[in-house]
XYZ file of N, CA and C in Angstrom:
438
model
N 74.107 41.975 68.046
C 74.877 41.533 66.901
C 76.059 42.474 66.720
N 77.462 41.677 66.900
C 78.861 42.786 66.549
C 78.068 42.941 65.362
N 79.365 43.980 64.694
C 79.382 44.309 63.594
C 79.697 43.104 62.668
N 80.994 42.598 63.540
C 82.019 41.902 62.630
C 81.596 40.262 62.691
N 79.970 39.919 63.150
C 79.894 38.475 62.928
C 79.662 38.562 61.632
N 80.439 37.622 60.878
C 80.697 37.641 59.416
C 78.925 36.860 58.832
N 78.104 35.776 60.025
C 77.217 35.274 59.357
C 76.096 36.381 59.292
N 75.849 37.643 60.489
C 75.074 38.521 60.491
C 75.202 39.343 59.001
N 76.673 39.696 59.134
C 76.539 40.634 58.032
C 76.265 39.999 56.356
N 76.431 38.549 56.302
C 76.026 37.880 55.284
C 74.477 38.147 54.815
N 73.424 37.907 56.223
C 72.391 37.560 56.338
C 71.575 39.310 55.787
N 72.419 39.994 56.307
C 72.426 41.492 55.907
C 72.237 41.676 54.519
N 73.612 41.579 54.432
C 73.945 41.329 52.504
C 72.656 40.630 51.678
N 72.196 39.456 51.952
C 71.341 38.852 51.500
C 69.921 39.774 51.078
N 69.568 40.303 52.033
C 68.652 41.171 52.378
C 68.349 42.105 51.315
N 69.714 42.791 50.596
C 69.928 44.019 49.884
C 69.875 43.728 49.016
N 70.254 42.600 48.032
C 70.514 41.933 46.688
C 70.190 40.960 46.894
N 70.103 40.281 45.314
C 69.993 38.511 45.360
C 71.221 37.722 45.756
N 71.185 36.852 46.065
C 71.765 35.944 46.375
C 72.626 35.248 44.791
N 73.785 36.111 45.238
C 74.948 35.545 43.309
C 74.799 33.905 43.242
N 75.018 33.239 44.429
C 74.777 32.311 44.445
C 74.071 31.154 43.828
N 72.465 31.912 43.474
C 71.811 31.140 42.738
C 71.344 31.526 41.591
N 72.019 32.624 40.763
C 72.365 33.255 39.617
C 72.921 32.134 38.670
N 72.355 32.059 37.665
C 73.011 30.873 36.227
C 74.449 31.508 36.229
N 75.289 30.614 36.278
C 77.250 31.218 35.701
C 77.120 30.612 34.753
N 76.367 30.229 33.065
C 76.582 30.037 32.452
C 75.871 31.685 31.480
N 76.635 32.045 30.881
C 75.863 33.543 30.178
C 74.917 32.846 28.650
N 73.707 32.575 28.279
C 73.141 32.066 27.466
C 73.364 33.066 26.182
N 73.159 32.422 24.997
C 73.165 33.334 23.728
C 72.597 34.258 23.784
N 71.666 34.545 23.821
C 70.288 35.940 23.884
C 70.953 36.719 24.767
N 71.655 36.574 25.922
C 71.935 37.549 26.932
C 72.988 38.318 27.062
N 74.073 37.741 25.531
C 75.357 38.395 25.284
C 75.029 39.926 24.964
N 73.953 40.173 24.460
C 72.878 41.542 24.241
C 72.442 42.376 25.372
N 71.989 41.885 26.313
C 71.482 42.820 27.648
C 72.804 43.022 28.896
N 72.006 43.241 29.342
C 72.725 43.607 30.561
C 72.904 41.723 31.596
N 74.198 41.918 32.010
C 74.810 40.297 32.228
C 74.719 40.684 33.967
N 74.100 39.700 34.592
C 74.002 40.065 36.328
C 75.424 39.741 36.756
N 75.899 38.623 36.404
C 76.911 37.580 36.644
C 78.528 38.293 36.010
N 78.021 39.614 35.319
C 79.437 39.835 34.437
C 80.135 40.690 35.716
N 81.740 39.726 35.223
C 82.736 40.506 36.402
C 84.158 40.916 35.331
N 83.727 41.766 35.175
C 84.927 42.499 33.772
C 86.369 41.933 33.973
N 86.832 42.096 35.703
C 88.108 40.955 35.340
C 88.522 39.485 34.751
N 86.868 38.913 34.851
C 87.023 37.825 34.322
C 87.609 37.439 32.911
N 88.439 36.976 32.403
C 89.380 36.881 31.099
C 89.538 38.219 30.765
N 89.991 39.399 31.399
C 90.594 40.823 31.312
C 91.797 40.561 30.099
N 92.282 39.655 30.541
C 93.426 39.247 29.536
C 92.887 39.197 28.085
N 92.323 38.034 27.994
C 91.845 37.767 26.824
C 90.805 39.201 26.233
N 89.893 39.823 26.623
C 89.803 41.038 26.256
C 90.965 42.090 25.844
N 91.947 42.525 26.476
C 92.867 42.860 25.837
C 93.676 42.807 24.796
N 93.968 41.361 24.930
C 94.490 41.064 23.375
C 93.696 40.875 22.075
N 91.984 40.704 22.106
C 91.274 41.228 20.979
C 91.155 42.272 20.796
N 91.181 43.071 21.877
C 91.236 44.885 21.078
C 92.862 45.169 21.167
N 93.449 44.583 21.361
C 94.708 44.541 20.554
C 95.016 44.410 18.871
N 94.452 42.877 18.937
C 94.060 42.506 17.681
C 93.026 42.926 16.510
N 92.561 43.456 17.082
C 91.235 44.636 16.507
C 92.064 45.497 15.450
N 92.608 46.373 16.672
C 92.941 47.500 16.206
C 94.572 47.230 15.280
N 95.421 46.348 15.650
C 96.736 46.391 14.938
C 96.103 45.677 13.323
N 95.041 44.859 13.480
C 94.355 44.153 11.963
C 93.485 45.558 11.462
N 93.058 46.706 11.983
C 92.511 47.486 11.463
C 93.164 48.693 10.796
N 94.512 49.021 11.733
C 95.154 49.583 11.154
C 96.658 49.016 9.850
N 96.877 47.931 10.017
C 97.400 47.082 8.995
C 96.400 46.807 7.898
N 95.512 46.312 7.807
C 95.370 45.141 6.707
C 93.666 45.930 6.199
N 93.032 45.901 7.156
C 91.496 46.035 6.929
C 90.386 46.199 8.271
N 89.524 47.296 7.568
C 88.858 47.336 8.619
C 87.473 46.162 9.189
N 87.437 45.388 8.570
C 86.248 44.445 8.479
C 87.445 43.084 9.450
N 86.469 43.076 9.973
C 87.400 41.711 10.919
C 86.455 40.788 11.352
N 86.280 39.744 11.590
C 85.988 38.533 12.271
C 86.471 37.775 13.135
N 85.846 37.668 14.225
C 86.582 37.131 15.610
C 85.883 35.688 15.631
N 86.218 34.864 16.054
C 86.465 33.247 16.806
C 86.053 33.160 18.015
N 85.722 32.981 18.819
C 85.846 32.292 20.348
C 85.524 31.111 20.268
N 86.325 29.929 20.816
C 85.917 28.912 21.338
C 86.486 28.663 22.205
N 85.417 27.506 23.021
C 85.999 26.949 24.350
C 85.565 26.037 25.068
N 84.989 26.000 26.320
C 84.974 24.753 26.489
C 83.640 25.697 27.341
N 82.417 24.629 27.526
C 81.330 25.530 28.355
C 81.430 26.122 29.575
N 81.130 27.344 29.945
C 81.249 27.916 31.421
C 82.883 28.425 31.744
N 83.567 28.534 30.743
C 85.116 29.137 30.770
C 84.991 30.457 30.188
N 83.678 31.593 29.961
C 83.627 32.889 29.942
C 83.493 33.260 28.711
N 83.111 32.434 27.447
C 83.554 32.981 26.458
C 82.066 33.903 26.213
N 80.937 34.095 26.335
C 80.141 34.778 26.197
C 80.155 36.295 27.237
N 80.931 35.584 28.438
C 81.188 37.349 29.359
C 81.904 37.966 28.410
N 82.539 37.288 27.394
C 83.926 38.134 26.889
C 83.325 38.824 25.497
N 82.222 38.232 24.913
C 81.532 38.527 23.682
C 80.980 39.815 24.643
N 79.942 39.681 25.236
C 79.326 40.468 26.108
C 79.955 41.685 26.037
N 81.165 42.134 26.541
C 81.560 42.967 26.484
C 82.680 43.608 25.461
N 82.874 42.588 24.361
C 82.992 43.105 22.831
C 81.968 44.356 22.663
N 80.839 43.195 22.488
C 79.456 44.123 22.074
C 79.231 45.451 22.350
N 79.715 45.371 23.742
C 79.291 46.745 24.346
C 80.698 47.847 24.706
N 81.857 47.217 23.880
C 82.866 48.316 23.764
C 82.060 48.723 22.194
N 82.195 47.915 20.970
C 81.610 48.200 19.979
C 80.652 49.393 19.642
N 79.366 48.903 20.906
C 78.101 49.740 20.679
C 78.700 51.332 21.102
N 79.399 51.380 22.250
C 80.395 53.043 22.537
C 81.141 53.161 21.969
N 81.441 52.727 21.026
C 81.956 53.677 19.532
C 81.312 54.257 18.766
N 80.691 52.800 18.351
C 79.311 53.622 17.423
C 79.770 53.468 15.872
N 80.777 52.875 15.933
C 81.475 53.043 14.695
C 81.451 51.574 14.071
N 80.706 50.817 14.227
C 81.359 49.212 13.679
C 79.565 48.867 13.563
N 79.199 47.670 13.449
C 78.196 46.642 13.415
C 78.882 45.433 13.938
N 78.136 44.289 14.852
C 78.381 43.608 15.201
C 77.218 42.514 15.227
N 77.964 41.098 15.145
C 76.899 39.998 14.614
C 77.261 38.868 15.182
N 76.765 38.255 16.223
C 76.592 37.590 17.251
C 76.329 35.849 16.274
N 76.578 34.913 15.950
C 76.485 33.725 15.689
C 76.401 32.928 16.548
N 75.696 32.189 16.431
C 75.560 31.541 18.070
C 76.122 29.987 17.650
N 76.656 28.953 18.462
C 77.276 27.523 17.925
C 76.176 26.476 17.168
N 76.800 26.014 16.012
C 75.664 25.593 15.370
C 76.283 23.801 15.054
N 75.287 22.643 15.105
C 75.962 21.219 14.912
C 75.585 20.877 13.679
N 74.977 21.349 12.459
C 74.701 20.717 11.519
C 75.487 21.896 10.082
N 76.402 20.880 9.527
C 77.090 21.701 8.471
C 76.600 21.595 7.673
N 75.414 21.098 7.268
C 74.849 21.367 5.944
C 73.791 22.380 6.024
N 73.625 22.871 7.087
C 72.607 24.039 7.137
C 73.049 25.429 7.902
N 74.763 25.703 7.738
C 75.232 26.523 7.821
C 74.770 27.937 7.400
N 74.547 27.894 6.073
C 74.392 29.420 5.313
C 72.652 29.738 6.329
N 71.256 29.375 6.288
C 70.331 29.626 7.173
C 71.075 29.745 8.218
N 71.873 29.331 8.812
C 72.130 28.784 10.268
C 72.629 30.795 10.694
N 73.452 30.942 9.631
C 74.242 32.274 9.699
C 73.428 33.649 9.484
N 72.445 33.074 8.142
C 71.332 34.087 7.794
C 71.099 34.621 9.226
N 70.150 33.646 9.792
C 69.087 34.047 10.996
C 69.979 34.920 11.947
N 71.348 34.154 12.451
C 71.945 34.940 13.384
C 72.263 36.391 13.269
N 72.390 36.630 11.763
C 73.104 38.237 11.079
C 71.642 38.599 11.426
N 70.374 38.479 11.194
C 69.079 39.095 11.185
C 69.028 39.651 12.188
N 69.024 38.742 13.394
C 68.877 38.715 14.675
C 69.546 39.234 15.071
N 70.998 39.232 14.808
C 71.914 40.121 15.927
C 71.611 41.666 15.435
N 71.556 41.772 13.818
C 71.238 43.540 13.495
C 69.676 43.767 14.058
N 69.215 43.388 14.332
C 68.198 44.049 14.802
C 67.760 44.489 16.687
N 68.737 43.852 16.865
C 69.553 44.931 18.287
C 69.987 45.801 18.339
N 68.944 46.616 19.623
C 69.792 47.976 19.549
C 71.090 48.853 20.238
N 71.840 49.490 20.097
C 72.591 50.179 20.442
C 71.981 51.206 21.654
N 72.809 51.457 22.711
C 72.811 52.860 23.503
C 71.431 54.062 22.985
N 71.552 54.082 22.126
C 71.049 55.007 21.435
C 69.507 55.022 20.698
N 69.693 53.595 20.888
C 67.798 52.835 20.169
C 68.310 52.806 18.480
N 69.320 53.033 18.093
C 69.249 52.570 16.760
C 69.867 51.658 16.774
N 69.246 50.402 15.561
C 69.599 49.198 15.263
C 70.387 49.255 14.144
N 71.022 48.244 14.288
C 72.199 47.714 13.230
C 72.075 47.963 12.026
N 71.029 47.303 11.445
C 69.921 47.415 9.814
C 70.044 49.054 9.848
N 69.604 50.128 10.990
C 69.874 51.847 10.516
C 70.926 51.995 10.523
N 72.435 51.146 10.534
C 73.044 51.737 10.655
C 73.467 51.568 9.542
N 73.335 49.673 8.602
C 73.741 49.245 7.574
C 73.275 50.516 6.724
N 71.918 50.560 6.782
C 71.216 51.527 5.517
C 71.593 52.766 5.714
N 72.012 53.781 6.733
C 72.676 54.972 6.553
C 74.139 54.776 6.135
N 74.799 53.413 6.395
C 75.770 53.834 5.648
C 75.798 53.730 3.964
N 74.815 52.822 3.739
C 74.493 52.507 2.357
C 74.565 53.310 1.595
N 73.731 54.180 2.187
C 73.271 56.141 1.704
C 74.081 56.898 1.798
N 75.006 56.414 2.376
C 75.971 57.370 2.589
C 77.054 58.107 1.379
N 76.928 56.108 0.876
C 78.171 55.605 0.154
C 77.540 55.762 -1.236
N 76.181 55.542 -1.394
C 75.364 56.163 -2.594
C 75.228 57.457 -3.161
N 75.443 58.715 -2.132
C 75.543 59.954 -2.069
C 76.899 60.380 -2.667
N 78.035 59.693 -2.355
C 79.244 59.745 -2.846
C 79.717 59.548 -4.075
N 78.551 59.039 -4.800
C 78.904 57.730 -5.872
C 78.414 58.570 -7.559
């Protein structure tokens, strides 16, 4: 076997890792949280940029509390791109973040939102602390001050 038969060294490749191939390219809700097999950081690089663009020029203008949007159309990246919101966020250390997942019934919005805020704070950070320790130390924080 050359080196350079491209099907050997495939068959090679195969060997060492899974096969990307038969990896889901759709990133599911729950998994915007862990670790993404499928995430390729250039993917919408762009569009990452201009939310921490927008982050930071709305944080230093107006307010620090912000709310982001994504929509799109299915399998066009918008969860690789949450994905790695999350996890610029969590290496700060400085924010909380709350994952909503798409919901079809508008009259059961407010539950619909409850559960997701529950659920997303009770993920943890780098560090093993969850969202809820971070709400309540700052709570205390701001109580101590007061």
């Amino acid at each position: 076997m050359s080196s350079t038969d491209a099907f050997a060294l495939f068959a090679q490749a195969r060997k060492q890792c899974p096969n990307p191939f038969k990896l889901e390219t759709v990133v599911a809700d729950k998994e915007v949280w862990g670790e993404v097999l499928t995430n390729l950081p250039s993917l919408n690089q762009h569009i990452d940029a201009k939310i921490y663009d927008a982050i930071y020029e709305v944080q230093q203008k107006y307010s620090n509390k912000i709310g982001i949007s994504i929509k799109g159309d299915r399998g066009t990246g918008k969860s690789h791109v949450i994905h790695r919101i999350w996890k610029h966020i969590e290496q700060k250390g400085e924010c909380v973040f709350a994952y909503i997942g798409p919901f079809s019934n508008p009259k059961r919005i407010n539950s619909h939102v409850r559960f997701y805020l529950a659920s997303s704070f009770s993920n943890q950070d780098i560090n093993g602390v969850t969202q809820w320790q971070k709400l309540a130390a700052a709570a205390i924080s701001t109580l101590k001050d007061t």
